[in-house]
Amino acid sequence: MDIKEAPHQKISDDRNFIVDCYTEMLARINEVEVISLIMNTSQQIHGDEKKISSEKTIQSLSIYFQLLTLVEENAATQSRRKMEDLENVTPIRGSWAEALKIWKDASVNEDEIRKAISETTVNPTLTAHPTEAKRVTVIEIHRELYLLLVRRENTALSNREQNVIKEKIIYLLERWWRTGEIYLEKPDIKDERANVLHYLSSVFPLVLEKSDQQLKSSWIALGFDPDKMKDPDAFPKINFGSWVGGDRDGHPLVTPTVTQETLVLHRNKALLLVKEELLHLAKKLSISGITNPVPLLLTESIEKKISALGEPGIKAVQRNAHEPWRQFVNLIVLQTENTISGKFADSGVYYRSSRFLEEDLKILRKTLLESGLNGIAEDLLFPVERTVKCFGFHLAKLDIRQNSDFHDKAFSQILKTNGEKESDFENWDEHKRVDFLNHLLERNSPITDVTVAYGAEADNVLDCYRVVRQHVNQYGSDGIGSFIISMTRNLSDLLLVYLLMREAQLLNSNIMVVPLFETITDLHNGPGILEKFLQHPITKERAEKLSHKQEVMLGYSDSNKDGGTIASKWNLYKAEKLLFEVGTKNKTEIYFFHGTGGTISRGGGKYHRFIESMPENTVSGTIKLTVQGESVAQLFGNPMTGTYNLNALSSGVARHIIKNRVDPKEIALPLQTMEYLAQKSYAHYRKLIETQGFINFYSKVTCIDVLERSKIGSRPARRTGSRTLNDLRAIPWVFSWNLSRTTITGWYGLGEALKALKTEKPEEYALLKKSINHWGFFKFLMIQTETNLILSNLNIMKQYAGLDEEVEEREVFMDKILTDYQNGFQMIEALFEEPASIRRNRQYDNLKWRNDKLELLHHLHIHYLSAWRNIKEENSVEKEEILTKLLGLINALSSGLKSTG
């Protein structure tokens, strides 16, 4: 079968298989009506709906959608495997093989390639946001099922063995059916933290191992020197991060105590992970010291450890006489156990940080290589070294994020308690704020006292910083990420954090202060703010400790809500270029923290395309990005998919490093034309959301009111609780529109802008059209926008519009939306010179398997949304019961659409 046709046929076959297993399970437990619902078409479904309870309908279709997604992921993985088996290993977009082939064809020096790979740093940062309601139990069922699907791929299995696997799948599906799938109570921080810890400790270590294996095998397959890709230092630096337990922006439940607990949990999980790896190594390292030469360095190192560890050290080596390498690892295990149990009296008996363990592992590697045991070093030691390098004793770096307005209020409380005549800091102009903060920073004397209570916000901030200081004092700063200031509007927002750090004795640490530029105005002002910040004396003083690097976070969500998807992406593009230039001018390496979400509206999409779309010469070697909500399960839920995505990130960054060195010249691009397009799109989008009645229309035709009351995620939907568009978080903004299949956050404004460009500036339109073949940013933007247009559904969006009973208002907004929807499709088709139905057949095929069932769920969603709103008594039992049904519907729709918030 043709390699291009095989994946489509396989996906179809696998879908049929899993649906067959599902219906077989339902038949065995006498759920005959549900089978009918699963198997019937759109016309038949609405008749069956009345025979089945809404709860059962929601449950059955939610599982159906998740099953389809699982087999589609597996089919994609198997397709990539088949491509790797071909003589030409390059077809996989975003793979290491693709990157290595590109470099080889361009005659890039092998050592230069190795250097670029070793300089690559990738930091996926997990966050909990209100788009994921699955329990860890269900996530683990997904994992079990995926492993069974993978086992089915073994062509050597007999029919009997295949039937055994099918039976196990059916049994597993019954367990899933009888398991509560989502949180019926609003999850708290502990639930979200447990979810993140599951990925960090159980999924990512396996993903890391497979990623390294693929890089090694691709390196060898393309004819490079195998010996140059054996040292763990030659591999990309993969570090994981988390916001769960550290992100307190608008989240009052993230207390200093929660942060303290989270840091300790991270450390304990990391140490257990490292200990397990070391025990596995000790078990396998059965090398005789009699038949193999034992280096003096190993003997001396063992004696030194025995001397420090005393009697327990003597016992550790007695277990394996004449096996010196194993004896050394036993001593390392003992030292790790002392670290876990907190035996910190004598620094020689525990590891003060993971770097000391790394040094011991380097001794082990050196002595193995010296004795000619190269294969053992590569097979057994390498995975341990990588685990320690990537997870350390901290598992993931916990970022501490807070809103600048919260800091202002806290500081005002401090000033008021201290008896300052003027204490309303939040109302001061910028010049006065900066002068005052500089004066306090220059004085270098504390203005707070640990025994004094200053006010709710001030005490919260100070206690959080003190928790961080205590952790740093005891364990070092490896487990701390950055202090991130959301809604950074001025230099003073950053200087105030310097002052708070000084109060907690953290200013001399290597913890970075990071601005987060979110709205379009903030993105515009960002370069000026960064320039002043980098030139500030304290920033210059701290530069060496931070290796002359500066993280800058970019918000994809608020800029989208602020100006629409086209203006958002373009302003992000421009900001990256200007911010990077500011860094270069100030001898500082800028790297970006991309605050992306799962949806295209919020920066989601294929990782390889995302990185290719970045401005040239702005990716210096490090990338950090958020993995939010349901994206965690979609991108990393199974190890093979996770490996593909991690490789896409790593290889994409390495390609930028090589490009910056080998061919740093920028090609001519139609930047002014893109500026015109973004301005037209922005104006059209703002005209929509500023039209009188928009907030009322939005509140009626989406389920935003349900999301604000839902049990999905522990975070409130609004920052302060006021009912304005500005106060609404961008995540529920996108989520609510997508659930109504209107998806305007992903395309509104483009159709009108392209139409105006083609009419008013035909020559510039022609140049922009031509650039789609070589400008990664523009091509990715058009593909993303078209994806959202395809996810929209005219019939369903009109049904949701019917929830707005004010006919004139409804018609005004629907006319605007539908016009831009049609224009968007037509104009993108003209750019690519081919209909979406041909180019995007995979996406249309995915929807074809889901549309009938989605239509039924939307019908139920609208019905219960209307019923819930009609119950005036807020705390009634009936209203609460309907809210629970709506939560289930939202979860099921999320599964069916595969991308919502």
PDB file of N, CA and C in Angstrom, residues 538-608:
ATOM      1  N   ILE A 538      20.499  47.533  39.443  1.00  0.00           N
ATOM      2  CA  ILE A 538      20.340  46.225  40.097  1.00  0.00           C
ATOM      3  C   ILE A 538      20.323  45.103  39.064  1.00  0.00           C
ATOM      4  N   THR A 539      19.687  45.349  37.930  1.00  0.00           N
ATOM      5  CA  THR A 539      19.675  44.330  36.866  1.00  0.00           C
ATOM      6  C   THR A 539      21.098  44.066  36.384  1.00  0.00           C
ATOM      7  N   LYS A 540      21.870  45.145  36.194  1.00  0.00           N
ATOM      8  CA  LYS A 540      23.262  44.985  35.757  1.00  0.00           C
ATOM      9  C   LYS A 540      24.082  44.239  36.813  1.00  0.00           C
ATOM     10  N   GLU A 541      23.800  44.548  38.077  1.00  0.00           N
ATOM     11  CA  GLU A 541      24.513  43.909  39.184  1.00  0.00           C
ATOM     12  C   GLU A 541      24.233  42.412  39.249  1.00  0.00           C
ATOM     13  N   ARG A 542      23.009  42.027  38.896  1.00  0.00           N
ATOM     14  CA  ARG A 542      22.608  40.624  38.976  1.00  0.00           C
ATOM     15  C   ARG A 542      22.919  39.854  37.689  1.00  0.00           C
ATOM     16  N   ALA A 543      23.350  40.537  36.630  1.00  0.00           N
ATOM     17  CA  ALA A 543      23.475  39.938  35.299  1.00  0.00           C
ATOM     18  C   ALA A 543      24.383  38.715  35.267  1.00  0.00           C
ATOM     19  N   GLU A 544      25.528  38.805  35.933  1.00  0.00           N
ATOM     20  CA  GLU A 544      26.478  37.682  35.900  1.00  0.00           C
ATOM     21  C   GLU A 544      25.887  36.451  36.573  1.00  0.00           C
ATOM     22  N   LYS A 545      25.174  36.665  37.667  1.00  0.00           N
ATOM     23  CA  LYS A 545      24.541  35.546  38.377  1.00  0.00           C
ATOM     24  C   LYS A 545      23.484  34.870  37.505  1.00  0.00           C
ATOM     25  N   LEU A 546      22.908  35.632  36.583  1.00  0.00           N
ATOM     26  CA  LEU A 546      21.877  35.105  35.683  1.00  0.00           C
ATOM     27  C   LEU A 546      22.453  34.742  34.314  1.00  0.00           C
ATOM     28  N   SER A 547      23.770  34.655  34.218  1.00  0.00           N
ATOM     29  CA  SER A 547      24.475  34.279  32.974  1.00  0.00           C
ATOM     30  C   SER A 547      24.138  35.221  31.825  1.00  0.00           C
ATOM     31  N   HIS A 548      23.854  36.492  32.162  1.00  0.00           N
ATOM     32  CA  HIS A 548      23.538  37.517  31.166  1.00  0.00           C
ATOM     33  C   HIS A 548      22.364  37.099  30.277  1.00  0.00           C
ATOM     34  N   LYS A 549      21.416  36.445  30.898  1.00  0.00           N
ATOM     35  CA  LYS A 549      20.193  36.041  30.192  1.00  0.00           C
ATOM     36  C   LYS A 549      18.987  36.714  30.832  1.00  0.00           C
ATOM     37  N   GLN A 550      17.935  36.893  30.037  1.00  0.00           N
ATOM     38  CA  GLN A 550      16.699  37.466  30.561  1.00  0.00           C
ATOM     39  C   GLN A 550      15.502  36.792  29.893  1.00  0.00           C
ATOM     40  N   GLU A 551      14.649  36.225  30.727  1.00  0.00           N
ATOM     41  CA  GLU A 551      13.402  35.624  30.247  1.00  0.00           C
ATOM     42  C   GLU A 551      12.347  36.716  30.088  1.00  0.00           C
ATOM     43  N   VAL A 552      11.597  36.650  29.006  1.00  0.00           N
ATOM     44  CA  VAL A 552      10.476  37.563  28.781  1.00  0.00           C
ATOM     45  C   VAL A 552       9.268  36.715  28.417  1.00  0.00           C
ATOM     46  N   MET A 553       8.183  36.881  29.154  1.00  0.00           N
ATOM     47  CA  MET A 553       6.987  36.094  28.867  1.00  0.00           C
ATOM     48  C   MET A 553       6.019  36.876  27.994  1.00  0.00           C
ATOM     49  N   LEU A 554       5.462  36.180  27.017  1.00  0.00           N
ATOM     50  CA  LEU A 554       4.505  36.772  26.083  1.00  0.00           C
ATOM     51  C   LEU A 554       3.160  36.078  26.235  1.00  0.00           C
ATOM     52  N   GLY A 555       2.103  36.870  26.388  1.00  0.00           N
ATOM     53  CA  GLY A 555       0.763  36.316  26.555  1.00  0.00           C
ATOM     54  C   GLY A 555       0.018  36.236  25.233  1.00  0.00           C
ATOM     55  N   TYR A 556      -0.402  35.049  24.883  1.00  0.00           N
ATOM     56  CA  TYR A 556      -1.134  34.841  23.635  1.00  0.00           C
ATOM     57  C   TYR A 556      -2.639  35.016  23.829  1.00  0.00           C
ATOM     58  N   SER A 557      -3.115  34.848  25.046  1.00  0.00           N
ATOM     59  CA  SER A 557      -4.551  34.807  25.292  1.00  0.00           C
ATOM     60  C   SER A 557      -5.161  36.201  25.377  1.00  0.00           C
ATOM     61  N   ASP A 558      -4.600  37.055  26.232  1.00  0.00           N
ATOM     62  CA  ASP A 558      -5.171  38.385  26.415  1.00  0.00           C
ATOM     63  C   ASP A 558      -5.026  39.246  25.168  1.00  0.00           C
ATOM     64  N   SER A 559      -3.913  39.085  24.453  1.00  0.00           N
ATOM     65  CA  SER A 559      -3.752  39.866  23.222  1.00  0.00           C
ATOM     66  C   SER A 559      -4.784  39.437  22.189  1.00  0.00           C
ATOM     67  N   ASN A 560      -5.165  38.156  22.212  1.00  0.00           N
ATOM     68  CA  ASN A 560      -6.220  37.681  21.307  1.00  0.00           C
ATOM     69  C   ASN A 560      -7.563  38.286  21.689  1.00  0.00           C
ATOM     70  N   LYS A 561      -7.883  38.253  22.972  1.00  0.00           N
ATOM     71  CA  LYS A 561      -9.146  38.829  23.445  1.00  0.00           C
ATOM     72  C   LYS A 561      -9.174  40.334  23.173  1.00  0.00           C
ATOM     73  N   ASP A 562      -8.015  40.944  23.254  1.00  0.00           N
ATOM     74  CA  ASP A 562      -7.890  42.388  23.108  1.00  0.00           C
ATOM     75  C   ASP A 562      -8.088  42.844  21.662  1.00  0.00           C
ATOM     76  N   GLY A 563      -7.500  42.100  20.707  1.00  0.00           N
ATOM     77  CA  GLY A 563      -7.509  42.601  19.336  1.00  0.00           C
ATOM     78  C   GLY A 563      -7.805  41.602  18.244  1.00  0.00           C
ATOM     79  N   GLY A 564      -8.180  40.370  18.633  1.00  0.00           N
ATOM     80  CA  GLY A 564      -8.448  39.366  17.616  1.00  0.00           C
ATOM     81  C   GLY A 564      -7.198  38.610  17.230  1.00  0.00           C
ATOM     82  N   THR A 565      -7.369  37.486  16.572  1.00  0.00           N
ATOM     83  CA  THR A 565      -6.247  36.566  16.352  1.00  0.00           C
ATOM     84  C   THR A 565      -5.166  37.113  15.424  1.00  0.00           C
ATOM     85  N   ILE A 566      -5.534  37.838  14.357  1.00  0.00           N
ATOM     86  CA  ILE A 566      -4.528  38.310  13.398  1.00  0.00           C
ATOM     87  C   ILE A 566      -3.671  39.400  14.018  1.00  0.00           C
ATOM     88  N   ALA A 567      -4.317  40.384  14.652  1.00  0.00           N
ATOM     89  CA  ALA A 567      -3.571  41.466  15.298  1.00  0.00           C
ATOM     90  C   ALA A 567      -2.726  40.924  16.438  1.00  0.00           C
ATOM     91  N   SER A 568      -3.259  39.945  17.172  1.00  0.00           N
ATOM     92  CA  SER A 568      -2.521  39.347  18.279  1.00  0.00           C
ATOM     93  C   SER A 568      -1.238  38.707  17.784  1.00  0.00           C
ATOM     94  N   LYS A 569      -1.337  37.842  16.790  1.00  0.00           N
ATOM     95  CA  LYS A 569      -0.159  37.113  16.310  1.00  0.00           C
ATOM     96  C   LYS A 569       0.872  38.068  15.696  1.00  0.00           C
ATOM     97  N   TRP A 570       0.389  39.071  14.979  1.00  0.00           N
ATOM     98  CA  TRP A 570       1.320  40.002  14.341  1.00  0.00           C
ATOM     99  C   TRP A 570       2.046  40.866  15.379  1.00  0.00           C
ATOM    100  N   ASN A 571       1.327  41.318  16.372  1.00  0.00           N
ATOM    101  CA  ASN A 571       1.963  42.126  17.411  1.00  0.00           C
ATOM    102  C   ASN A 571       2.928  41.304  18.256  1.00  0.00           C
ATOM    103  N   LEU A 572       2.634  40.031  18.447  1.00  0.00           N
ATOM    104  CA  LEU A 572       3.578  39.135  19.120  1.00  0.00           C
ATOM    105  C   LEU A 572       4.853  38.990  18.285  1.00  0.00           C
ATOM    106  N   TYR A 573       4.685  38.826  16.987  1.00  0.00           N
ATOM    107  CA  TYR A 573       5.818  38.692  16.063  1.00  0.00           C
ATOM    108  C   TYR A 573       6.718  39.928  16.133  1.00  0.00           C
ATOM    109  N   LYS A 574       6.102  41.102  16.041  1.00  0.00           N
ATOM    110  CA  LYS A 574       6.870  42.358  16.088  1.00  0.00           C
ATOM    111  C   LYS A 574       7.555  42.528  17.443  1.00  0.00           C
ATOM    112  N   ALA A 575       6.822  42.204  18.513  1.00  0.00           N
ATOM    113  CA  ALA A 575       7.384  42.361  19.855  1.00  0.00           C
ATOM    114  C   ALA A 575       8.609  41.480  20.046  1.00  0.00           C
ATOM    115  N   GLU A 576       8.557  40.242  19.546  1.00  0.00           N
ATOM    116  CA  GLU A 576       9.702  39.341  19.680  1.00  0.00           C
ATOM    117  C   GLU A 576      10.946  39.941  19.028  1.00  0.00           C
ATOM    118  N   LYS A 577      10.782  40.484  17.840  1.00  0.00           N
ATOM    119  CA  LYS A 577      11.924  41.082  17.135  1.00  0.00           C
ATOM    120  C   LYS A 577      12.505  42.255  17.929  1.00  0.00           C
ATOM    121  N   LEU A 578      11.631  43.143  18.381  1.00  0.00           N
ATOM    122  CA  LEU A 578      12.088  44.349  19.072  1.00  0.00           C
ATOM    123  C   LEU A 578      12.674  44.025  20.446  1.00  0.00           C
ATOM    124  N   LEU A 579      12.045  43.120  21.168  1.00  0.00           N
ATOM    125  CA  LEU A 579      12.547  42.734  22.493  1.00  0.00           C
ATOM    126  C   LEU A 579      13.920  42.071  22.377  1.00  0.00           C
ATOM    127  N   PHE A 580      14.072  41.235  21.357  1.00  0.00           N
ATOM    128  CA  PHE A 580      15.361  40.564  21.163  1.00  0.00           C
ATOM    129  C   PHE A 580      16.449  41.583  20.830  1.00  0.00           C
ATOM    130  N   GLU A 581      16.097  42.579  20.017  1.00  0.00           N
ATOM    131  CA  GLU A 581      17.055  43.635  19.655  1.00  0.00           C
ATOM    132  C   GLU A 581      17.479  44.434  20.886  1.00  0.00           C
ATOM    133  N   VAL A 582      16.527  44.693  21.787  1.00  0.00           N
ATOM    134  CA  VAL A 582      16.848  45.397  23.032  1.00  0.00           C
ATOM    135  C   VAL A 582      17.863  44.587  23.842  1.00  0.00           C
ATOM    136  N   GLY A 583      17.656  43.291  23.902  1.00  0.00           N
ATOM    137  CA  GLY A 583      18.589  42.430  24.624  1.00  0.00           C
ATOM    138  C   GLY A 583      19.973  42.470  24.018  1.00  0.00           C
ATOM    139  N   THR A 584      20.057  42.348  22.703  1.00  0.00           N
ATOM    140  CA  THR A 584      21.344  42.380  22.005  1.00  0.00           C
ATOM    141  C   THR A 584      22.082  43.683  22.281  1.00  0.00           C
ATOM    142  N   LYS A 585      21.344  44.777  22.212  1.00  0.00           N
ATOM    143  CA  LYS A 585      21.917  46.104  22.464  1.00  0.00           C
ATOM    144  C   LYS A 585      22.497  46.197  23.874  1.00  0.00           C
ATOM    145  N   ASN A 586      21.856  45.509  24.825  1.00  0.00           N
ATOM    146  CA  ASN A 586      22.287  45.571  26.226  1.00  0.00           C
ATOM    147  C   ASN A 586      23.098  44.347  26.652  1.00  0.00           C
ATOM    148  N   LYS A 587      23.652  43.646  25.647  1.00  0.00           N
ATOM    149  CA  LYS A 587      24.532  42.482  25.905  1.00  0.00           C
ATOM    150  C   LYS A 587      23.855  41.430  26.794  1.00  0.00           C
ATOM    151  N   THR A 588      22.581  41.215  26.514  1.00  0.00           N
ATOM    152  CA  THR A 588      21.790  40.240  27.268  1.00  0.00           C
ATOM    153  C   THR A 588      21.088  39.311  26.289  1.00  0.00           C
ATOM    154  N   GLU A 589      21.158  38.020  26.556  1.00  0.00           N
ATOM    155  CA  GLU A 589      20.482  37.049  25.697  1.00  0.00           C
ATOM    156  C   GLU A 589      19.025  36.917  26.141  1.00  0.00           C
ATOM    157  N   ILE A 590      18.129  37.340  25.285  1.00  0.00           N
ATOM    158  CA  ILE A 590      16.701  37.255  25.580  1.00  0.00           C
ATOM    159  C   ILE A 590      16.176  35.896  25.125  1.00  0.00           C
ATOM    160  N   TYR A 591      15.436  35.226  25.999  1.00  0.00           N
ATOM    161  CA  TYR A 591      14.689  34.049  25.548  1.00  0.00           C
ATOM    162  C   TYR A 591      13.240  34.210  25.996  1.00  0.00           C
ATOM    163  N   PHE A 592      12.359  33.664  25.187  1.00  0.00           N
ATOM    164  CA  PHE A 592      10.937  33.918  25.384  1.00  0.00           C
ATOM    165  C   PHE A 592      10.227  32.751  26.061  1.00  0.00           C
ATOM    166  N   PHE A 593       9.329  33.126  26.943  1.00  0.00           N
ATOM    167  CA  PHE A 593       8.414  32.192  27.586  1.00  0.00           C
ATOM    168  C   PHE A 593       7.058  32.429  26.925  1.00  0.00           C
ATOM    169  N   HIS A 594       6.652  31.484  26.094  1.00  0.00           N
ATOM    170  CA  HIS A 594       5.423  31.638  25.317  1.00  0.00           C
ATOM    171  C   HIS A 594       4.233  31.107  26.114  1.00  0.00           C
ATOM    172  N   GLY A 595       3.330  32.013  26.483  1.00  0.00           N
ATOM    173  CA  GLY A 595       2.155  31.628  27.261  1.00  0.00           C
ATOM    174  C   GLY A 595       1.047  31.112  26.372  1.00  0.00           C
ATOM    175  N   THR A 596       1.318  29.995  25.717  1.00  0.00           N
ATOM    176  CA  THR A 596       0.377  29.442  24.743  1.00  0.00           C
ATOM    177  C   THR A 596      -0.639  28.524  25.420  1.00  0.00           C
ATOM    178  N   GLY A 597      -1.759  28.350  24.754  1.00  0.00           N
ATOM    179  CA  GLY A 597      -2.792  27.434  25.225  1.00  0.00           C
ATOM    180  C   GLY A 597      -3.027  26.332  24.222  1.00  0.00           C
ATOM    181  N   GLY A 598      -4.060  25.538  24.451  1.00  0.00           N
ATOM    182  CA  GLY A 598      -4.331  24.412  23.570  1.00  0.00           C
ATOM    183  C   GLY A 598      -4.936  24.833  22.252  1.00  0.00           C
ATOM    184  N   THR A 599      -5.724  25.897  22.271  1.00  0.00           N
ATOM    185  CA  THR A 599      -6.413  26.304  21.052  1.00  0.00           C
ATOM    186  C   THR A 599      -5.521  27.194  20.199  1.00  0.00           C
ATOM    187  N   ILE A 600      -5.860  27.247  18.927  1.00  0.00           N
ATOM    188  CA  ILE A 600      -5.138  28.094  17.990  1.00  0.00           C
ATOM    189  C   ILE A 600      -5.281  29.557  18.384  1.00  0.00           C
ATOM    190  N   SER A 601      -6.455  29.927  18.909  1.00  0.00           N
ATOM    191  CA  SER A 601      -6.673  31.312  19.324  1.00  0.00           C
ATOM    192  C   SER A 601      -5.658  31.741  20.366  1.00  0.00           C
ATOM    193  N   ARG A 602      -5.136  30.768  21.126  1.00  0.00           N
ATOM    194  CA  ARG A 602      -4.225  31.079  22.221  1.00  0.00           C
ATOM    195  C   ARG A 602      -2.822  30.515  21.974  1.00  0.00           C
ATOM    196  N   GLY A 603      -2.456  30.420  20.681  1.00  0.00           N
ATOM    197  CA  GLY A 603      -1.088  30.037  20.345  1.00  0.00           C
ATOM    198  C   GLY A 603      -0.855  28.563  20.150  1.00  0.00           C
ATOM    199  N   GLY A 604      -1.922  27.749  20.198  1.00  0.00           N
ATOM    200  CA  GLY A 604      -1.764  26.315  20.016  1.00  0.00           C
ATOM    201  C   GLY A 604      -1.471  25.957  18.569  1.00  0.00           C
ATOM    202  N   GLY A 605      -1.226  24.675  18.340  1.00  0.00           N
ATOM    203  CA  GLY A 605      -0.919  24.205  16.992  1.00  0.00           C
ATOM    204  C   GLY A 605       0.279  23.280  17.015  1.00  0.00           C
ATOM    205  N   LYS A 606       0.639  22.752  15.862  1.00  0.00           N
ATOM    206  CA  LYS A 606       1.790  21.845  15.756  1.00  0.00           C
ATOM    207  C   LYS A 606       3.066  22.572  16.181  1.00  0.00           C
ATOM    208  N   TYR A 607       3.842  21.921  17.043  1.00  0.00           N
ATOM    209  CA  TYR A 607       5.030  22.571  17.582  1.00  0.00           C
ATOM    210  C   TYR A 607       6.052  22.930  16.500  1.00  0.00           C
ATOM    211  N   HIS A 608       6.252  22.055  15.520  1.00  0.00           N
ATOM    212  CA  HIS A 608       7.269  22.358  14.514  1.00  0.00           C
ATOM    213  C   HIS A 608       6.880  23.587  13.697  1.00  0.00           C
TER     214      HIS A 608
END
